[in-house]
């Protein structure tokens, strides 16, 4: 008879525990293998219902991924950027799954989440095309599949097995991607229903929470972005966990169309583009130039208070300059190709950035520690190649002017100078009513797992990153940290603003740089009589004049502050008989620095008023017989605001006083 061995009753088999650190610094212990969803459940049922993804040690992952070691965790709802990305990534796969059912034999390219939604590149067999008339059918199929609440299953696969799987499915583009880009041991797939895709993730755990979808547009897209390869169709879409959210987004889009800076810029005669001049090369018209120069003067006034000196550098530079800085190696493909001199064989580039030129200014003569910080500023025009399909009004151009400045300082001065730049940027945002709650701040750090993208030592990077973190802490500024978003030469602080209809724009930036001073061998003589290396701070409060003006147009819908708008007053004579009086008014306003123009067209006064409203002019003056006899003006404010009659001298004083009060705040 076999004996049976019983474990003593007092022996307890302990399960491995892991410590989970939350964003507020609190720590809880859980059994090893716990998932993000289970952690959310342990906090509250409501939270578990709302979360769509989680961040584990800075990496966004699925909620059902086991956590087997101590980790820091963030739980992401749809409202979080990371949550939206996972949600829209799965929605891209849902779109592909629907297309696979509707169009047998379809070929798939890439299908990522983007800033607002997702897209998928596809090619139908036999030269067929998807049109906007097919959108409703595709949307219905997506929702039908979503209602099945299909689990999204992640799987690690070997390269050979993966290639065999996609060859069997007849997916030629996927096979090319596997063969050329992917390494064995690093390949993952995600499956939902009958659709499987190559993907790194992250995703939501099932399709059931996708409740509303909308296909937005369709465009041509070359495979791998290469014009020599097959042209595919790119379907753009967006999705939400609630239909109400989609409805609100579509309303916002309609409002955005009304605010489109390209439309308003044309109506206000601010800028233009010419095919003969070249794509993506904006031309500033007189009114736009006037507006832009006022912006520059506003910043000049602020910079002067902080000790900046203005410089001007050439629009081209020798190729060697950018090889020294490292920009050629990292951004050469995004620059216009070198210009060769006919006889000497020298190579020059259209200036892609200003910082190497400013390094040469610093190196122009010996520097003493007493001169530091040395702050040089330039409204410098730069040139970068953008593909035609990426160009968009003033927000994406091939030629733009940066409100650039570079501060060369001692290491002990970095934090103070950095904080001063933060103050400048906040003053700029406040001037244009970008309130604090609508400004997001991001500390863009180096990706520690991909150091080949960057130059410089680990020690320099640590010091530079810590300087930004400390400056934000001292200012009490809440800033999220993003790995992999740093410039190749240093970390940076990026400012994102939400405009009047909730859209997010990246504007101001500050960067700490230990690398360019080394590459250019910049030196100053310290108090100890020895040579030392300065630290360089890059900054641009507007970002670029073009992009800032575009954002400002759409934020204000063209209703600029009175001090900034190119035309403050429109003078509307009711008939030709009062043209001379209108000219008298304009001549007086010119002496008082009140910007006005006369609408002398042979149109009825009602038409002139309507057209003036369309041009976003703050004030219009209607002048006729009574006004001429009494030396007055009948004025009305844009949008049906203040109206009245007063002496024209008093009206001029009113405008001057309004402008004075506004500019005092700048």
mmCIF file of C-alpha atoms in Angstrom, residues 53-274:
data_model
loop_
_atom_site.group_PDB
_atom_site.id
_atom_site.type_symbol
_atom_site.label_atom_id
_atom_site.label_comp_id
_atom_site.label_asym_id
_atom_site.label_seq_id
_atom_site.Cartn_x
_atom_site.Cartn_y
_atom_site.Cartn_z
ATOM 1 C CA UNK A 53 -5.098 51.360 -21.510
ATOM 2 C CA UNK A 54 -2.327 51.654 -18.950
ATOM 3 C CA UNK A 55 1.254 52.836 -18.741
ATOM 4 C CA UNK A 56 3.759 50.476 -17.124
ATOM 5 C CA UNK A 57 7.198 51.967 -16.460
ATOM 6 C CA UNK A 58 6.515 54.632 -19.111
ATOM 7 C CA UNK A 59 5.344 52.192 -21.816
ATOM 8 C CA UNK A 60 1.683 52.195 -22.840
ATOM 9 C CA UNK A 61 0.292 48.648 -22.840
ATOM 10 C CA UNK A 62 -2.989 46.751 -22.895
ATOM 11 C CA UNK A 63 -5.014 46.478 -19.711
ATOM 12 C CA UNK A 64 -4.828 42.656 -19.756
ATOM 13 C CA UNK A 65 -0.999 42.449 -19.913
ATOM 14 C CA UNK A 66 0.348 40.743 -16.731
ATOM 15 C CA UNK A 67 2.697 42.726 -14.492
ATOM 16 C CA UNK A 68 5.279 40.358 -12.981
ATOM 17 C CA UNK A 69 7.717 42.766 -11.342
ATOM 18 C CA UNK A 70 7.682 45.995 -9.344
ATOM 19 C CA UNK A 71 6.471 48.798 -11.597
ATOM 20 C CA UNK A 72 5.115 52.315 -11.799
ATOM 21 C CA UNK A 73 1.686 52.534 -13.404
ATOM 22 C CA UNK A 74 -0.655 55.075 -14.942
ATOM 23 C CA UNK A 75 -4.252 54.259 -15.856
ATOM 24 C CA UNK A 76 -5.441 55.955 -19.024
ATOM 25 C CA UNK A 77 -9.002 56.921 -19.868
ATOM 26 C CA UNK A 78 -10.132 57.880 -23.368
ATOM 27 C CA UNK A 79 -9.621 61.553 -22.479
ATOM 28 C CA UNK A 80 -5.891 60.938 -22.037
ATOM 29 C CA UNK A 81 -3.684 61.200 -25.101
ATOM 30 C CA UNK A 82 -2.348 57.671 -24.520
ATOM 31 C CA UNK A 83 -5.897 56.355 -24.135
ATOM 32 C CA UNK A 84 -7.007 57.946 -27.389
ATOM 33 C CA UNK A 85 -3.983 56.491 -29.171
ATOM 34 C CA UNK A 86 -4.776 52.926 -28.061
ATOM 35 C CA UNK A 87 -8.483 53.401 -28.838
ATOM 36 C CA UNK A 88 -7.825 54.783 -32.314
ATOM 37 C CA UNK A 89 -5.143 52.177 -33.022
ATOM 38 C CA UNK A 90 -7.702 49.410 -32.455
ATOM 39 C CA UNK A 91 -10.211 51.392 -34.536
ATOM 40 C CA UNK A 92 -7.742 51.331 -37.442
ATOM 41 C CA UNK A 93 -7.691 47.525 -37.159
ATOM 42 C CA UNK A 94 -11.493 47.532 -36.969
ATOM 43 C CA UNK A 95 -11.587 49.512 -40.221
ATOM 44 C CA UNK A 96 -9.268 46.964 -41.846
ATOM 45 C CA UNK A 97 -11.381 44.085 -40.527
ATOM 46 C CA UNK A 98 -14.500 45.658 -42.066
ATOM 47 C CA UNK A 99 -12.724 46.267 -45.383
ATOM 48 C CA UNK A 100 -11.509 42.657 -45.433
ATOM 49 C CA UNK A 101 -15.112 41.438 -45.238
ATOM 50 C CA UNK A 102 -16.447 43.935 -47.769
ATOM 51 C CA UNK A 103 -13.643 43.725 -50.345
ATOM 52 C CA UNK A 104 -12.146 40.210 -50.673
ATOM 53 C CA UNK A 105 -8.594 40.298 -51.973
ATOM 54 C CA UNK A 106 -7.859 43.738 -50.534
ATOM 55 C CA UNK A 107 -4.184 44.491 -49.796
ATOM 56 C CA UNK A 108 -3.189 46.274 -46.595
ATOM 57 C CA UNK A 109 -0.306 48.678 -46.028
ATOM 58 C CA UNK A 110 0.094 50.524 -42.735
ATOM 59 C CA UNK A 111 -2.717 51.636 -40.413
ATOM 60 C CA UNK A 112 -1.685 53.744 -37.409
ATOM 61 C CA UNK A 113 -3.429 56.019 -34.956
ATOM 62 C CA UNK A 114 -2.784 59.708 -35.642
ATOM 63 C CA UNK A 115 -3.404 62.921 -33.720
ATOM 64 C CA UNK A 116 -7.103 63.007 -34.559
ATOM 65 C CA UNK A 117 -8.235 59.473 -35.336
ATOM 66 C CA UNK A 118 -6.569 56.913 -37.564
ATOM 67 C CA UNK A 119 -5.978 55.892 -41.146
ATOM 68 C CA UNK A 120 -5.316 52.736 -43.142
ATOM 69 C CA UNK A 121 -3.553 52.456 -46.505
ATOM 70 C CA UNK A 122 -5.219 49.889 -48.772
ATOM 71 C CA UNK A 123 -5.264 48.697 -52.360
ATOM 72 C CA UNK A 124 -8.309 47.033 -53.897
ATOM 73 C CA UNK A 125 -7.871 44.296 -56.517
ATOM 74 C CA UNK A 126 -8.460 44.795 -60.243
ATOM 75 C CA UNK A 127 -7.996 48.566 -60.084
ATOM 76 C CA UNK A 128 -11.158 49.112 -58.053
ATOM 77 C CA UNK A 129 -11.457 52.220 -55.904
ATOM 78 C CA UNK A 130 -13.241 53.108 -52.679
ATOM 79 C CA UNK A 131 -15.239 56.331 -52.915
ATOM 80 C CA UNK A 132 -16.939 58.589 -50.386
ATOM 81 C CA UNK A 133 -20.226 56.985 -51.429
ATOM 82 C CA UNK A 134 -18.965 53.748 -49.820
ATOM 83 C CA UNK A 135 -18.286 55.336 -46.422
ATOM 84 C CA UNK A 136 -21.701 54.588 -44.905
ATOM 85 C CA UNK A 137 -21.460 50.877 -45.800
ATOM 86 C CA UNK A 138 -17.976 50.645 -44.284
ATOM 87 C CA UNK A 139 -19.043 52.505 -41.117
ATOM 88 C CA UNK A 140 -22.052 50.205 -40.670
ATOM 89 C CA UNK A 141 -19.836 47.145 -41.036
ATOM 90 C CA UNK A 142 -17.368 48.528 -38.470
ATOM 91 C CA UNK A 143 -20.152 49.060 -35.931
ATOM 92 C CA UNK A 144 -21.590 45.620 -36.657
ATOM 93 C CA UNK A 145 -18.204 44.060 -35.876
ATOM 94 C CA UNK A 146 -17.707 46.275 -32.813
ATOM 95 C CA UNK A 147 -21.013 45.085 -31.355
ATOM 96 C CA UNK A 148 -19.594 41.532 -31.355
ATOM 97 C CA UNK A 149 -17.203 42.781 -28.674
ATOM 98 C CA UNK A 150 -14.287 40.845 -30.164
ATOM 99 C CA UNK A 151 -11.261 40.321 -27.936
ATOM 100 C CA UNK A 152 -8.025 41.864 -29.231
ATOM 101 C CA UNK A 153 -5.404 39.137 -28.770
ATOM 102 C CA UNK A 154 -1.670 39.863 -28.753
ATOM 103 C CA UNK A 155 0.758 37.145 -29.860
ATOM 104 C CA UNK A 156 4.536 36.969 -30.179
ATOM 105 C CA UNK A 157 5.561 35.151 -33.356
ATOM 106 C CA UNK A 158 8.756 34.064 -35.074
ATOM 107 C CA UNK A 159 9.731 35.707 -38.345
ATOM 108 C CA UNK A 160 9.407 32.535 -40.441
ATOM 109 C CA UNK A 161 5.972 31.683 -39.048
ATOM 110 C CA UNK A 162 4.826 35.279 -39.418
ATOM 111 C CA UNK A 163 5.968 35.431 -43.036
ATOM 112 C CA UNK A 164 4.227 32.128 -43.805
ATOM 113 C CA UNK A 165 1.017 33.383 -42.203
ATOM 114 C CA UNK A 166 0.841 36.577 -44.263
ATOM 115 C CA UNK A 167 1.923 34.806 -47.468
ATOM 116 C CA UNK A 168 -0.989 32.418 -46.955
ATOM 117 C CA UNK A 169 -3.268 35.431 -46.558
ATOM 118 C CA UNK A 170 -1.932 36.902 -49.809
ATOM 119 C CA UNK A 171 -0.744 40.115 -48.148
ATOM 120 C CA UNK A 172 2.188 41.177 -50.340
ATOM 121 C CA UNK A 173 2.891 44.505 -48.621
ATOM 122 C CA UNK A 174 2.898 42.915 -45.179
ATOM 123 C CA UNK A 175 5.341 40.267 -46.410
ATOM 124 C CA UNK A 176 7.663 42.953 -47.770
ATOM 125 C CA UNK A 177 7.496 44.749 -44.422
ATOM 126 C CA UNK A 178 8.331 41.539 -42.531
ATOM 127 C CA UNK A 179 11.235 40.652 -44.794
ATOM 128 C CA UNK A 180 12.813 44.110 -44.924
ATOM 129 C CA UNK A 181 12.064 45.714 -41.554
ATOM 130 C CA UNK A 182 11.400 43.163 -38.820
ATOM 131 C CA UNK A 183 13.819 41.105 -36.762
ATOM 132 C CA UNK A 184 13.158 37.617 -35.450
ATOM 133 C CA UNK A 185 12.238 37.695 -31.784
ATOM 134 C CA UNK A 186 10.647 41.153 -31.955
ATOM 135 C CA UNK A 187 7.470 40.507 -33.959
ATOM 136 C CA UNK A 188 3.983 40.695 -32.482
ATOM 137 C CA UNK A 189 0.572 40.340 -34.081
ATOM 138 C CA UNK A 190 -2.878 41.379 -32.907
ATOM 139 C CA UNK A 191 -6.001 39.444 -33.826
ATOM 140 C CA UNK A 192 -9.647 40.417 -33.515
ATOM 141 C CA UNK A 193 -12.292 38.193 -35.074
ATOM 142 C CA UNK A 194 -11.005 36.978 -38.443
ATOM 143 C CA UNK A 195 -8.487 39.807 -38.880
ATOM 144 C CA UNK A 196 -4.822 39.611 -37.902
ATOM 145 C CA UNK A 197 -2.319 42.430 -38.290
ATOM 146 C CA UNK A 198 1.366 42.998 -37.686
ATOM 147 C CA UNK A 199 1.572 45.496 -34.862
ATOM 148 C CA UNK A 200 3.577 46.645 -31.838
ATOM 149 C CA UNK A 201 0.428 47.948 -30.140
ATOM 150 C CA UNK A 202 -0.851 49.150 -27.802
ATOM 151 C CA UNK A 203 -4.566 48.406 -28.153
ATOM 152 C CA UNK A 204 -7.739 48.326 -26.157
ATOM 153 C CA UNK A 205 -8.624 44.822 -24.996
ATOM 154 C CA UNK A 206 -11.822 44.424 -27.047
ATOM 155 C CA UNK A 207 -13.790 46.225 -29.738
ATOM 156 C CA UNK A 208 -17.008 46.535 -27.748
ATOM 157 C CA UNK A 209 -16.289 49.984 -26.349
ATOM 158 C CA UNK A 210 -16.119 51.482 -29.860
ATOM 159 C CA UNK A 211 -19.605 52.957 -30.159
ATOM 160 C CA UNK A 212 -19.303 55.633 -32.866
ATOM 161 C CA UNK A 213 -17.209 55.786 -36.037
ATOM 162 C CA UNK A 214 -16.947 58.207 -38.917
ATOM 163 C CA UNK A 215 -14.831 58.009 -42.066
ATOM 164 C CA UNK A 216 -13.612 61.529 -42.735
ATOM 165 C CA UNK A 217 -11.802 61.482 -46.058
ATOM 166 C CA UNK A 218 -9.860 59.479 -48.595
ATOM 167 C CA UNK A 219 -6.607 60.339 -50.325
ATOM 168 C CA UNK A 220 -3.833 58.830 -52.400
ATOM 169 C CA UNK A 221 -0.742 57.506 -50.615
ATOM 170 C CA UNK A 222 2.335 55.823 -52.042
ATOM 171 C CA UNK A 223 3.460 52.586 -50.411
ATOM 172 C CA UNK A 224 6.180 53.514 -47.913
ATOM 173 C CA UNK A 225 5.770 57.168 -48.936
ATOM 174 C CA UNK A 226 7.862 56.467 -52.047
ATOM 175 C CA UNK A 227 6.553 58.005 -55.281
ATOM 176 C CA UNK A 228 8.236 55.217 -57.274
ATOM 177 C CA UNK A 229 6.112 52.555 -55.550
ATOM 178 C CA UNK A 230 2.431 51.567 -55.809
ATOM 179 C CA UNK A 231 -0.200 54.182 -55.103
ATOM 180 C CA UNK A 232 -2.678 53.063 -52.485
ATOM 181 C CA UNK A 233 -5.786 54.638 -50.994
ATOM 182 C CA UNK A 234 -5.597 56.143 -47.500
ATOM 183 C CA UNK A 235 -8.863 56.123 -45.559
ATOM 184 C CA UNK A 236 -9.009 58.532 -42.611
ATOM 185 C CA UNK A 237 -11.466 57.964 -39.797
ATOM 186 C CA UNK A 238 -12.256 58.799 -36.206
ATOM 187 C CA UNK A 239 -14.075 56.933 -33.442
ATOM 188 C CA UNK A 240 -15.395 57.475 -29.930
ATOM 189 C CA UNK A 241 -16.744 55.496 -26.981
ATOM 190 C CA UNK A 242 -19.966 57.597 -27.114
ATOM 191 C CA UNK A 243 -21.963 58.881 -30.064
ATOM 192 C CA UNK A 244 -22.399 62.227 -28.310
ATOM 193 C CA UNK A 245 -18.622 62.709 -28.409
ATOM 194 C CA UNK A 246 -18.558 62.113 -32.158
ATOM 195 C CA UNK A 247 -21.416 64.585 -32.655
ATOM 196 C CA UNK A 248 -19.525 67.220 -30.668
ATOM 197 C CA UNK A 249 -16.395 66.592 -32.714
ATOM 198 C CA UNK A 250 -18.281 67.055 -35.990
ATOM 199 C CA UNK A 251 -19.742 70.345 -34.719
ATOM 200 C CA UNK A 252 -16.209 71.452 -33.826
ATOM 201 C CA UNK A 253 -15.032 70.571 -37.334
ATOM 202 C CA UNK A 254 -17.739 72.772 -38.837
ATOM 203 C CA UNK A 255 -16.606 75.622 -36.612
ATOM 204 C CA UNK A 256 -12.995 74.915 -37.626
ATOM 205 C CA UNK A 257 -13.969 75.316 -41.307
ATOM 206 C CA UNK A 258 -15.292 78.796 -40.539
ATOM 207 C CA UNK A 259 -12.024 79.616 -38.747
ATOM 208 C CA UNK A 260 -9.709 78.129 -41.386
ATOM 209 C CA UNK A 261 -6.731 80.493 -41.529
ATOM 210 C CA UNK A 262 -6.408 79.964 -45.277
ATOM 211 C CA UNK A 263 -9.954 81.229 -45.850
ATOM 212 C CA UNK A 264 -9.756 84.129 -43.381
ATOM 213 C CA UNK A 265 -6.240 85.039 -44.510
ATOM 214 C CA UNK A 266 -7.522 85.410 -48.061
ATOM 215 C CA UNK A 267 -10.549 87.483 -46.980
ATOM 216 C CA UNK A 268 -8.326 89.787 -44.912
ATOM 217 C CA UNK A 269 -5.608 89.901 -47.617
ATOM 218 C CA UNK A 270 -2.877 88.798 -45.221
ATOM 219 C CA UNK A 271 -0.870 86.291 -47.282
ATOM 220 C CA UNK A 272 -0.896 84.329 -50.523
ATOM 221 C CA UNK A 273 0.789 81.437 -52.305
ATOM 222 C CA UNK A 274 1.893 81.302 -55.924
#
